[in-house]
């Protein structure tokens, strides 16, 4: 028996409508689903009793930062690159164990981390990467240290890291090309300010429409997409009109902007767990006084962007935007928050699986439990119900990745998968 050839018997499976069907058998060969049906004939390999267990496709986190373990600049500056890389591997493992088999890492992880995970050097989700967040001087992502006069970002410098601070169309063109040369699957831009920063505002536009258009043009030439950090205001509109594939956060998106996004097919990745954490940190006084004051004065309605997006038919994907080591591995809490914001259970599960696969351009291979698809799957011991089970760790009891039991369920242990 080769690893990856087996049949799971009488499981309950997530279907294309976001509901559960079963009991059904799943036949897996060479890491892909060969057949799904009742009472499938025995094939080569193990036959495992999965009665009473629930299977979801592997979950997509379409906005994460596996290499971010802290936002404390003193710690960032004192962390050797080798330690940073190893902690990134730890974060990747925790994310995989949580049931996330595919991550769009929007600043931090580089080509080496992505390819090392793909090669199986360490366990972790499949990655698409932007390498850096391209920002303007003095914009969101420009971690300029005033006292030292030091220009920095939230990852250590390393050989081959592309430029990320841009002013002007020509500079944008160079930065986009250099980022693609560095192996990026996405170009990520900060087209507005953010929440957890001292010197920018989430409704103030950053980059001109011409600068954004230059990045979109360069990405499109290589068959890549542009992801725009944008909370709202003109900077969000500029990104959509220029052809951004996704808006990250969108906490203050308007109905007019949602209509435009729906018309253009632009995804919203709302990162509710990150926005919730920002609000909590501000209430606790855990950030700088300037950051706390800014966050609390905006009176952010955590779920409003999801409700507006749903109303206007904006395509959605799930993402967490984790930036601290204690967050990694809690990724499925985003599903609970999106459901509370107004999505049905079925809609939420499809957003976190098929929706993520569509945004990442891999919907022909991932995001569904269907014949011919890669067998990335999450095992649950019970019906997830209203998804509240995902609010804390422990709901996921097994994970398959390309047919391998990377987190073996108790019924799989010893089967050689």
mmCIF file of N, CA, C and O in Angstrom, residues 223-318:
data_model
loop_
_atom_site.group_PDB
_atom_site.id
_atom_site.type_symbol
_atom_site.label_atom_id
_atom_site.label_comp_id
_atom_site.label_asym_id
_atom_site.label_seq_id
_atom_site.Cartn_x
_atom_site.Cartn_y
_atom_site.Cartn_z
ATOM 1 N N UNK A 223 0.453 37.230 -14.967
ATOM 2 C CA UNK A 223 -0.646 36.367 -14.559
ATOM 3 C C UNK A 223 -0.889 36.358 -13.072
ATOM 4 O O UNK A 223 -1.442 35.383 -12.531
ATOM 5 N N UNK A 224 -0.517 37.426 -12.393
ATOM 6 C CA UNK A 224 -0.675 37.526 -10.944
ATOM 7 C C UNK A 224 -1.744 38.565 -10.605
ATOM 8 O O UNK A 224 -2.129 39.385 -11.439
ATOM 9 N N UNK A 225 -2.195 38.530 -9.350
ATOM 10 C CA UNK A 225 -3.204 39.463 -8.889
ATOM 11 C C UNK A 225 -2.638 40.477 -7.920
ATOM 12 O O UNK A 225 -1.547 40.311 -7.370
ATOM 13 N N UNK A 226 -3.408 41.546 -7.708
ATOM 14 C CA UNK A 226 -3.065 42.575 -6.732
ATOM 15 C C UNK A 226 -4.053 42.513 -5.579
ATOM 16 O O UNK A 226 -5.271 42.467 -5.786
ATOM 17 N N UNK A 227 -3.519 42.495 -4.383
ATOM 18 C CA UNK A 227 -4.295 42.547 -3.151
ATOM 19 C C UNK A 227 -4.090 43.917 -2.522
ATOM 20 O O UNK A 227 -2.955 44.367 -2.396
ATOM 21 N N UNK A 228 -5.182 44.574 -2.139
ATOM 22 C CA UNK A 228 -5.081 45.934 -1.606
ATOM 23 C C UNK A 228 -5.548 45.990 -0.161
ATOM 24 O O UNK A 228 -6.715 45.703 0.136
ATOM 25 N N UNK A 229 -4.604 46.336 0.731
ATOM 26 C CA UNK A 229 -4.987 46.706 2.090
ATOM 27 C C UNK A 229 -5.761 48.015 1.982
ATOM 28 O O UNK A 229 -5.219 49.030 1.543
ATOM 29 N N UNK A 230 -7.047 47.983 2.354
ATOM 30 C CA UNK A 230 -7.868 49.186 2.233
ATOM 31 C C UNK A 230 -9.039 49.083 3.202
ATOM 32 O O UNK A 230 -9.841 48.150 3.111
ATOM 33 N N UNK A 231 -9.131 50.044 4.106
ATOM 34 C CA UNK A 231 -10.244 50.051 5.056
ATOM 35 C C UNK A 231 -11.466 50.764 4.507
ATOM 36 O O UNK A 231 -12.600 50.422 4.836
ATOM 37 N N UNK A 232 -11.272 51.762 3.680
ATOM 38 C CA UNK A 232 -12.396 52.500 3.135
ATOM 39 C C UNK A 232 -11.937 53.801 2.515
ATOM 40 O O UNK A 232 -10.742 54.011 2.305
ATOM 41 N N UNK A 233 -12.893 54.673 2.206
ATOM 42 C CA UNK A 233 -12.547 55.959 1.626
ATOM 43 C C UNK A 233 -12.066 55.843 0.197
ATOM 44 O O UNK A 233 -12.141 54.784 -0.431
ATOM 45 N N UNK A 234 -11.524 56.936 -0.354
ATOM 46 C CA UNK A 234 -11.103 56.946 -1.758
ATOM 47 C C UNK A 234 -10.046 55.903 -2.096
ATOM 48 O O UNK A 234 -9.999 55.409 -3.230
ATOM 49 N N UNK A 235 -9.185 55.544 -1.136
ATOM 50 C CA UNK A 235 -8.148 54.556 -1.415
ATOM 51 C C UNK A 235 -8.710 53.193 -1.752
ATOM 52 O O UNK A 235 -8.126 52.453 -2.548
ATOM 53 N N UNK A 236 -9.849 52.841 -1.164
ATOM 54 C CA UNK A 236 -10.495 51.570 -1.494
ATOM 55 C C UNK A 236 -11.064 51.636 -2.913
ATOM 56 O O UNK A 236 -10.866 50.718 -3.722
ATOM 57 N N UNK A 237 -11.752 52.724 -3.215
ATOM 58 C CA UNK A 237 -12.314 52.884 -4.558
ATOM 59 C C UNK A 237 -11.213 52.884 -5.611
ATOM 60 O O UNK A 237 -11.352 52.254 -6.672
ATOM 61 N N UNK A 238 -10.118 53.583 -5.345
ATOM 62 C CA UNK A 238 -9.004 53.629 -6.294
ATOM 63 C C UNK A 238 -8.496 52.229 -6.616
ATOM 64 O O UNK A 238 -8.188 51.908 -7.774
ATOM 65 N N UNK A 239 -8.389 51.393 -5.584
ATOM 66 C CA UNK A 239 -7.873 50.036 -5.782
ATOM 67 C C UNK A 239 -8.814 49.209 -6.648
ATOM 68 O O UNK A 239 -8.379 48.481 -7.549
ATOM 69 N N UNK A 240 -10.104 49.299 -6.368
ATOM 70 C CA UNK A 240 -11.077 48.517 -7.145
ATOM 71 C C UNK A 240 -11.097 48.989 -8.595
ATOM 72 O O UNK A 240 -11.077 48.180 -9.532
ATOM 73 N N UNK A 241 -11.126 50.293 -8.792
ATOM 74 C CA UNK A 241 -11.184 50.825 -10.157
ATOM 75 C C UNK A 241 -9.923 50.495 -10.952
ATOM 76 O O UNK A 241 -9.989 50.328 -12.176
ATOM 77 N N UNK A 242 -8.787 50.356 -10.263
ATOM 78 C CA UNK A 242 -7.533 50.030 -10.955
ATOM 79 C C UNK A 242 -7.417 48.554 -11.293
ATOM 80 O O UNK A 242 -6.547 48.168 -12.074
ATOM 81 N N UNK A 243 -8.275 47.726 -10.690
ATOM 82 C CA UNK A 243 -8.252 46.307 -11.035
ATOM 83 C C UNK A 243 -7.723 45.380 -9.965
ATOM 84 O O UNK A 243 -7.330 44.246 -10.271
ATOM 85 N N UNK A 244 -7.706 45.827 -8.703
ATOM 86 C CA UNK A 244 -7.285 44.929 -7.620
ATOM 87 C C UNK A 244 -8.188 43.706 -7.584
ATOM 88 O O UNK A 244 -9.406 43.796 -7.781
ATOM 89 N N UNK A 245 -7.582 42.566 -7.328
ATOM 90 C CA UNK A 245 -8.329 41.302 -7.259
ATOM 91 C C UNK A 245 -9.046 41.156 -5.928
ATOM 92 O O UNK A 245 -10.089 40.528 -5.840
ATOM 93 N N UNK A 246 -8.488 41.737 -4.856
ATOM 94 C CA UNK A 246 -9.122 41.617 -3.538
ATOM 95 C C UNK A 246 -8.863 42.862 -2.715
ATOM 96 O O UNK A 246 -7.825 43.515 -2.845
ATOM 97 N N UNK A 247 -9.826 43.161 -1.856
ATOM 98 C CA UNK A 247 -9.695 44.198 -0.842
ATOM 99 C C UNK A 247 -9.556 43.505 0.501
ATOM 100 O O UNK A 247 -10.375 42.650 0.860
ATOM 101 N N UNK A 248 -8.521 43.878 1.231
ATOM 102 C CA UNK A 248 -8.277 43.306 2.551
ATOM 103 C C UNK A 248 -8.843 44.244 3.622
ATOM 104 O O UNK A 248 -8.594 45.443 3.594
ATOM 105 N N UNK A 249 -9.608 43.692 4.522
ATOM 106 C CA UNK A 249 -10.242 44.393 5.646
ATOM 107 C C UNK A 249 -11.555 45.039 5.218
ATOM 108 O O UNK A 249 -12.611 44.538 5.540
ATOM 109 N N UNK A 250 -11.507 46.189 4.558
ATOM 110 C CA UNK A 250 -12.732 46.834 4.099
ATOM 111 C C UNK A 250 -13.692 47.180 5.208
ATOM 112 O O UNK A 250 -14.918 47.194 5.004
ATOM 113 N N UNK A 251 -13.173 47.484 6.387
ATOM 114 C CA UNK A 251 -14.023 47.695 7.555
ATOM 115 C C UNK A 251 -15.022 48.825 7.420
ATOM 116 O O UNK A 251 -16.055 48.833 8.099
ATOM 117 N N UNK A 252 -14.732 49.806 6.545
ATOM 118 C CA UNK A 252 -15.629 50.944 6.379
ATOM 119 C C UNK A 252 -16.163 51.021 4.940
ATOM 120 O O UNK A 252 -16.478 52.102 4.448
ATOM 121 N N UNK A 253 -16.276 49.887 4.282
ATOM 122 C CA UNK A 253 -16.775 49.860 2.909
ATOM 123 C C UNK A 253 -18.200 50.406 2.862
ATOM 124 O O UNK A 253 -19.013 50.165 3.766
ATOM 125 N N UNK A 254 -18.508 51.149 1.825
ATOM 126 C CA UNK A 254 -19.842 51.703 1.652
ATOM 127 C C UNK A 254 -20.655 50.843 0.690
ATOM 128 O O UNK A 254 -20.115 49.973 -0.011
ATOM 129 N N UNK A 255 -21.965 51.122 0.630
ATOM 130 C CA UNK A 255 -22.810 50.389 -0.301
ATOM 131 C C UNK A 255 -22.386 50.652 -1.746
ATOM 132 O O UNK A 255 -22.394 49.738 -2.582
ATOM 133 N N UNK A 256 -22.024 51.882 -2.041
ATOM 134 C CA UNK A 256 -21.583 52.214 -3.397
ATOM 135 C C UNK A 256 -20.304 51.456 -3.761
ATOM 136 O O UNK A 256 -20.161 50.960 -4.889
ATOM 137 N N UNK A 257 -19.381 51.372 -2.818
ATOM 138 C CA UNK A 257 -18.146 50.638 -3.077
ATOM 139 C C UNK A 257 -18.411 49.147 -3.234
ATOM 140 O O UNK A 257 -17.799 48.484 -4.078
ATOM 141 N N UNK A 258 -19.332 48.600 -2.436
ATOM 142 C CA UNK A 258 -19.668 47.185 -2.550
ATOM 143 C C UNK A 258 -20.283 46.886 -3.908
ATOM 144 O O UNK A 258 -19.976 45.849 -4.532
ATOM 145 N N UNK A 259 -21.128 47.777 -4.383
ATOM 146 C CA UNK A 259 -21.715 47.581 -5.713
ATOM 147 C C UNK A 259 -20.623 47.566 -6.782
ATOM 148 O O UNK A 259 -20.665 46.761 -7.723
ATOM 149 N N UNK A 260 -19.646 48.453 -6.648
ATOM 150 C CA UNK A 260 -18.536 48.492 -7.597
ATOM 151 C C UNK A 260 -17.709 47.214 -7.521
ATOM 152 O O UNK A 260 -17.315 46.650 -8.555
ATOM 153 N N UNK A 261 -17.436 46.744 -6.316
ATOM 154 C CA UNK A 261 -16.675 45.508 -6.148
ATOM 155 C C UNK A 261 -17.399 44.326 -6.790
ATOM 156 O O UNK A 261 -16.787 43.492 -7.468
ATOM 157 N N UNK A 262 -18.703 44.241 -6.564
ATOM 158 C CA UNK A 262 -19.474 43.148 -7.145
ATOM 159 C C UNK A 262 -19.427 43.210 -8.668
ATOM 160 O O UNK A 262 -19.268 42.180 -9.346
ATOM 161 N N UNK A 263 -19.540 44.410 -9.210
ATOM 162 C CA UNK A 263 -19.496 44.583 -10.666
ATOM 163 C C UNK A 263 -18.159 44.143 -11.245
ATOM 164 O O UNK A 263 -18.093 43.524 -12.305
ATOM 165 N N UNK A 264 -17.070 44.444 -10.516
ATOM 166 C CA UNK A 264 -15.724 44.114 -10.997
ATOM 167 C C UNK A 264 -15.275 42.705 -10.602
ATOM 168 O O UNK A 264 -14.194 42.272 -11.006
ATOM 169 N N UNK A 265 -16.058 42.008 -9.793
ATOM 170 C CA UNK A 265 -15.632 40.688 -9.324
ATOM 171 C C UNK A 265 -14.513 40.746 -8.310
ATOM 172 O O UNK A 265 -13.740 39.783 -8.156
ATOM 173 N N UNK A 266 -14.400 41.850 -7.599
ATOM 174 C CA UNK A 266 -13.338 42.045 -6.612
ATOM 175 C C UNK A 266 -13.751 41.442 -5.276
ATOM 176 O O UNK A 266 -14.816 41.763 -4.731
ATOM 177 N N UNK A 267 -12.921 40.571 -4.734
ATOM 178 C CA UNK A 267 -13.205 39.898 -3.471
ATOM 179 C C UNK A 267 -13.016 40.847 -2.281
ATOM 180 O O UNK A 267 -12.183 41.758 -2.324
ATOM 181 N N UNK A 268 -13.760 40.560 -1.218
ATOM 182 C CA UNK A 268 -13.499 41.156 0.096
ATOM 183 C C UNK A 268 -13.006 40.057 1.026
ATOM 184 O O UNK A 268 -13.628 38.996 1.133
ATOM 185 N N UNK A 269 -11.874 40.313 1.688
ATOM 186 C CA UNK A 269 -11.360 39.421 2.731
ATOM 187 C C UNK A 269 -11.426 40.217 4.027
ATOM 188 O O UNK A 269 -10.537 41.019 4.339
ATOM 189 N N UNK A 270 -12.499 40.055 4.831
ATOM 190 C CA UNK A 270 -12.780 41.015 5.900
ATOM 191 C C UNK A 270 -11.905 40.918 7.154
ATOM 192 O O UNK A 270 -11.888 41.866 7.945
ATOM 193 N N UNK A 271 -11.212 39.821 7.379
ATOM 194 C CA UNK A 271 -10.294 39.686 8.536
ATOM 195 C C UNK A 271 -10.941 40.165 9.829
ATOM 196 O O UNK A 271 -10.402 40.986 10.562
ATOM 197 N N UNK A 272 -12.102 39.609 10.157
ATOM 198 C CA UNK A 272 -12.830 40.053 11.344
ATOM 199 C C UNK A 272 -12.073 39.759 12.632
ATOM 200 O O UNK A 272 -12.141 40.538 13.591
ATOM 201 N N UNK A 273 -11.360 38.639 12.678
ATOM 202 C CA UNK A 273 -10.641 38.309 13.912
ATOM 203 C C UNK A 273 -9.539 39.319 14.190
ATOM 204 O O UNK A 273 -9.294 39.691 15.351
ATOM 205 N N UNK A 274 -8.885 39.817 13.148
ATOM 206 C CA UNK A 274 -7.849 40.828 13.342
ATOM 207 C C UNK A 274 -8.457 42.138 13.825
ATOM 208 O O UNK A 274 -7.933 42.786 14.736
ATOM 209 N N UNK A 275 -9.570 42.547 13.206
ATOM 210 C CA UNK A 275 -10.209 43.790 13.638
ATOM 211 C C UNK A 275 -10.727 43.674 15.072
ATOM 212 O O UNK A 275 -10.621 44.612 15.858
ATOM 213 N N UNK A 276 -11.263 42.503 15.409
ATOM 214 C CA UNK A 276 -11.703 42.288 16.791
ATOM 215 C C UNK A 276 -10.544 42.397 17.772
ATOM 216 O O UNK A 276 -10.655 43.030 18.823
ATOM 217 N N UNK A 277 -9.410 41.795 17.411
ATOM 218 C CA UNK A 277 -8.250 41.863 18.291
ATOM 219 C C UNK A 277 -7.745 43.290 18.430
ATOM 220 O O UNK A 277 -7.342 43.716 19.531
ATOM 221 N N UNK A 278 -7.758 44.059 17.337
ATOM 222 C CA UNK A 278 -7.337 45.462 17.416
ATOM 223 C C UNK A 278 -8.213 46.238 18.400
ATOM 224 O O UNK A 278 -7.718 47.034 19.209
ATOM 225 N N UNK A 279 -9.521 46.010 18.323
ATOM 226 C CA UNK A 279 -10.431 46.683 19.249
ATOM 227 C C UNK A 279 -10.152 46.275 20.687
ATOM 228 O O UNK A 279 -10.138 47.124 21.598
ATOM 229 N N UNK A 280 -9.910 44.996 20.909
ATOM 230 C CA UNK A 280 -9.642 44.522 22.262
ATOM 231 C C UNK A 280 -8.332 45.075 22.796
ATOM 232 O O UNK A 280 -8.260 45.524 23.954
ATOM 233 N N UNK A 281 -7.295 45.079 21.959
ATOM 234 C CA UNK A 281 -6.011 45.625 22.403
ATOM 235 C C UNK A 281 -6.133 47.109 22.739
ATOM 236 O O UNK A 281 -5.538 47.582 23.707
ATOM 237 N N UNK A 282 -6.922 47.825 21.942
ATOM 238 C CA UNK A 282 -7.102 49.258 22.219
ATOM 239 C C UNK A 282 -7.858 49.468 23.525
ATOM 240 O O UNK A 282 -7.509 50.348 24.333
ATOM 241 N N UNK A 283 -8.887 48.679 23.756
ATOM 242 C CA UNK A 283 -9.649 48.794 24.998
ATOM 243 C C UNK A 283 -8.797 48.459 26.214
ATOM 244 O O UNK A 283 -8.969 49.032 27.293
ATOM 245 N N UNK A 284 -7.856 47.545 26.055
ATOM 246 C CA UNK A 284 -6.971 47.138 27.154
ATOM 247 C C UNK A 284 -5.779 48.069 27.324
ATOM 248 O O UNK A 284 -5.015 47.922 28.277
ATOM 249 N N UNK A 285 -5.603 49.010 26.391
ATOM 250 C CA UNK A 285 -4.433 49.884 26.430
ATOM 251 C C UNK A 285 -3.149 49.153 26.101
ATOM 252 O O UNK A 285 -2.068 49.565 26.527
ATOM 253 N N UNK A 286 -3.259 48.083 25.301
ATOM 254 C CA UNK A 286 -2.103 47.249 24.998
ATOM 255 C C UNK A 286 -1.283 47.762 23.816
ATOM 256 O O UNK A 286 -0.257 47.174 23.483
ATOM 257 N N UNK A 287 -1.742 48.835 23.168
ATOM 258 C CA UNK A 287 -1.013 49.442 22.059
ATOM 259 C C UNK A 287 -0.531 50.818 22.482
ATOM 260 O O UNK A 287 -0.721 51.232 23.631
ATOM 261 N N UNK A 288 0.120 51.530 21.579
ATOM 262 C CA UNK A 288 0.569 52.877 21.927
ATOM 263 C C UNK A 288 -0.651 53.773 22.154
ATOM 264 O O UNK A 288 -1.742 53.511 21.620
ATOM 265 N N UNK A 289 -0.502 54.839 22.927
ATOM 266 C CA UNK A 289 -1.641 55.747 23.150
ATOM 267 C C UNK A 289 -2.251 56.268 21.856
ATOM 268 O O UNK A 289 -3.480 56.371 21.740
ATOM 269 N N UNK A 290 -1.404 56.577 20.886
ATOM 270 C CA UNK A 290 -1.917 57.071 19.604
ATOM 271 C C UNK A 290 -2.755 56.006 18.906
ATOM 272 O O UNK A 290 -3.841 56.290 18.376
ATOM 273 N N UNK A 291 -2.267 54.775 18.885
ATOM 274 C CA UNK A 291 -3.004 53.697 18.240
ATOM 275 C C UNK A 291 -4.328 53.437 18.950
ATOM 276 O O UNK A 291 -5.369 53.285 18.301
ATOM 277 N N UNK A 292 -4.296 53.378 20.275
ATOM 278 C CA UNK A 292 -5.524 53.112 21.032
ATOM 279 C C UNK A 292 -6.570 54.189 20.760
ATOM 280 O O UNK A 292 -7.751 53.885 20.524
ATOM 281 N N UNK A 293 -6.150 55.428 20.797
ATOM 282 C CA UNK A 293 -7.080 56.543 20.581
ATOM 283 C C UNK A 293 -7.679 56.473 19.182
ATOM 284 O O UNK A 293 -8.898 56.624 18.995
ATOM 285 N N UNK A 294 -6.849 56.222 18.191
ATOM 286 C CA UNK A 294 -7.322 56.161 16.816
ATOM 287 C C UNK A 294 -8.339 55.046 16.630
ATOM 288 O O UNK A 294 -9.410 55.256 16.049
ATOM 289 N N UNK A 295 -8.027 53.849 17.122
ATOM 290 C CA UNK A 295 -8.897 52.698 16.923
ATOM 291 C C UNK A 295 -10.250 52.917 17.590
ATOM 292 O O UNK A 295 -11.310 52.696 16.985
ATOM 293 N N UNK A 296 -10.246 53.400 18.815
ATOM 294 C CA UNK A 296 -11.496 53.542 19.554
ATOM 295 C C UNK A 296 -12.362 54.663 19.000
ATOM 296 O O UNK A 296 -13.603 54.581 19.035
ATOM 297 N N UNK A 297 -11.763 55.706 18.459
ATOM 298 C CA UNK A 297 -12.545 56.832 17.937
ATOM 299 C C UNK A 297 -13.290 56.493 16.655
ATOM 300 O O UNK A 297 -14.262 57.169 16.309
ATOM 301 N N UNK A 298 -12.887 55.430 15.965
ATOM 302 C CA UNK A 298 -13.563 55.095 14.713
ATOM 303 C C UNK A 298 -14.869 54.333 14.924
ATOM 304 O O UNK A 298 -15.672 54.215 14.000
ATOM 305 N N UNK A 299 -15.089 53.814 16.138
ATOM 306 C CA UNK A 299 -16.338 53.088 16.426
ATOM 307 C C UNK A 299 -16.629 52.030 15.354
ATOM 308 O O UNK A 299 -17.730 51.962 14.786
ATOM 309 N N UNK A 300 -15.659 51.224 15.072
ATOM 310 C CA UNK A 300 -15.762 50.205 14.029
ATOM 311 C C UNK A 300 -16.846 49.191 14.364
ATOM 312 O O UNK A 300 -16.856 48.603 15.445
ATOM 313 N N UNK A 301 -17.784 48.982 13.446
ATOM 314 C CA UNK A 301 -18.792 47.927 13.546
ATOM 315 C C UNK A 301 -18.202 46.684 12.902
ATOM 316 O O UNK A 301 -18.051 46.611 11.680
ATOM 317 N N UNK A 302 -17.907 45.698 13.723
ATOM 318 C CA UNK A 302 -17.089 44.568 13.287
ATOM 319 C C UNK A 302 -17.671 43.819 12.093
ATOM 320 O O UNK A 302 -16.949 43.396 11.203
ATOM 321 N N UNK A 303 -18.989 43.637 12.049
ATOM 322 C CA UNK A 303 -19.559 42.808 10.997
ATOM 323 C C UNK A 303 -20.228 43.557 9.871
ATOM 324 O O UNK A 303 -20.724 42.933 8.918
ATOM 325 N N UNK A 304 -20.241 44.884 9.924
ATOM 326 C CA UNK A 304 -20.975 45.655 8.922
ATOM 327 C C UNK A 304 -20.461 45.413 7.509
ATOM 328 O O UNK A 304 -21.235 45.340 6.549
ATOM 329 N N UNK A 305 -19.157 45.297 7.351
ATOM 330 C CA UNK A 305 -18.608 45.106 6.007
ATOM 331 C C UNK A 305 -19.084 43.794 5.397
ATOM 332 O O UNK A 305 -19.335 43.710 4.177
ATOM 333 N N UNK A 306 -19.236 42.736 6.207
ATOM 334 C CA UNK A 306 -19.722 41.457 5.701
ATOM 335 C C UNK A 306 -21.185 41.568 5.300
ATOM 336 O O UNK A 306 -21.609 41.057 4.250
ATOM 337 N N UNK A 307 -21.977 42.243 6.114
ATOM 338 C CA UNK A 307 -23.399 42.397 5.797
ATOM 339 C C UNK A 307 -23.595 43.182 4.493
ATOM 340 O O UNK A 307 -24.434 42.821 3.664
ATOM 341 N N UNK A 308 -22.820 44.252 4.319
ATOM 342 C CA UNK A 308 -22.926 45.033 3.086
ATOM 343 C C UNK A 308 -22.456 44.213 1.892
ATOM 344 O O UNK A 308 -23.091 44.213 0.826
ATOM 345 N N UNK A 309 -21.356 43.502 2.055
ATOM 346 C CA UNK A 309 -20.832 42.685 0.957
ATOM 347 C C UNK A 309 -21.848 41.623 0.542
ATOM 348 O O UNK A 309 -22.077 41.399 -0.664
ATOM 349 N N UNK A 310 -22.459 40.972 1.496
ATOM 350 C CA UNK A 310 -23.465 39.955 1.184
ATOM 351 C C UNK A 310 -24.650 40.578 0.456
ATOM 352 O O UNK A 310 -25.150 40.026 -0.531
ATOM 353 N N UNK A 311 -25.093 41.728 0.912
ATOM 354 C CA UNK A 311 -26.252 42.386 0.305
ATOM 355 C C UNK A 311 -26.022 42.694 -1.170
ATOM 356 O O UNK A 311 -26.935 42.562 -1.987
ATOM 357 N N UNK A 312 -24.793 43.061 -1.525
ATOM 358 C CA UNK A 312 -24.514 43.475 -2.898
ATOM 359 C C UNK A 312 -23.845 42.386 -3.739
ATOM 360 O O UNK A 312 -23.489 42.629 -4.890
ATOM 361 N N UNK A 313 -23.681 41.206 -3.175
ATOM 362 C CA UNK A 313 -23.139 40.097 -3.944
ATOM 363 C C UNK A 313 -21.646 40.154 -4.166
ATOM 364 O O UNK A 313 -21.146 39.614 -5.165
ATOM 365 N N UNK A 314 -20.908 40.772 -3.242
ATOM 366 C CA UNK A 314 -19.451 40.809 -3.338
ATOM 367 C C UNK A 314 -18.899 39.427 -3.008
ATOM 368 O O UNK A 314 -19.262 38.840 -1.983
ATOM 369 N N UNK A 315 -18.033 38.848 -3.828
ATOM 370 C CA UNK A 315 -17.433 37.560 -3.470
ATOM 371 C C UNK A 315 -16.572 37.701 -2.220
ATOM 372 O O UNK A 315 -15.858 38.694 -2.048
ATOM 373 N N UNK A 316 -16.646 36.709 -1.349
ATOM 374 C CA UNK A 316 -15.966 36.747 -0.057
ATOM 375 C C UNK A 316 -14.987 35.591 0.070
ATOM 376 O O UNK A 316 -15.211 34.504 -0.468
ATOM 377 N N UNK A 317 -13.906 35.836 0.795
ATOM 378 C CA UNK A 317 -12.981 34.782 1.213
ATOM 379 C C UNK A 317 -12.606 35.035 2.660
ATOM 380 O O UNK A 317 -12.726 36.158 3.165
ATOM 381 N N UNK A 318 -12.161 34.003 3.329
ATOM 382 C CA UNK A 318 -11.854 34.091 4.756
ATOM 383 C C UNK A 318 -10.369 34.353 4.976
ATOM 384 O O UNK A 318 -9.514 33.775 4.296
#
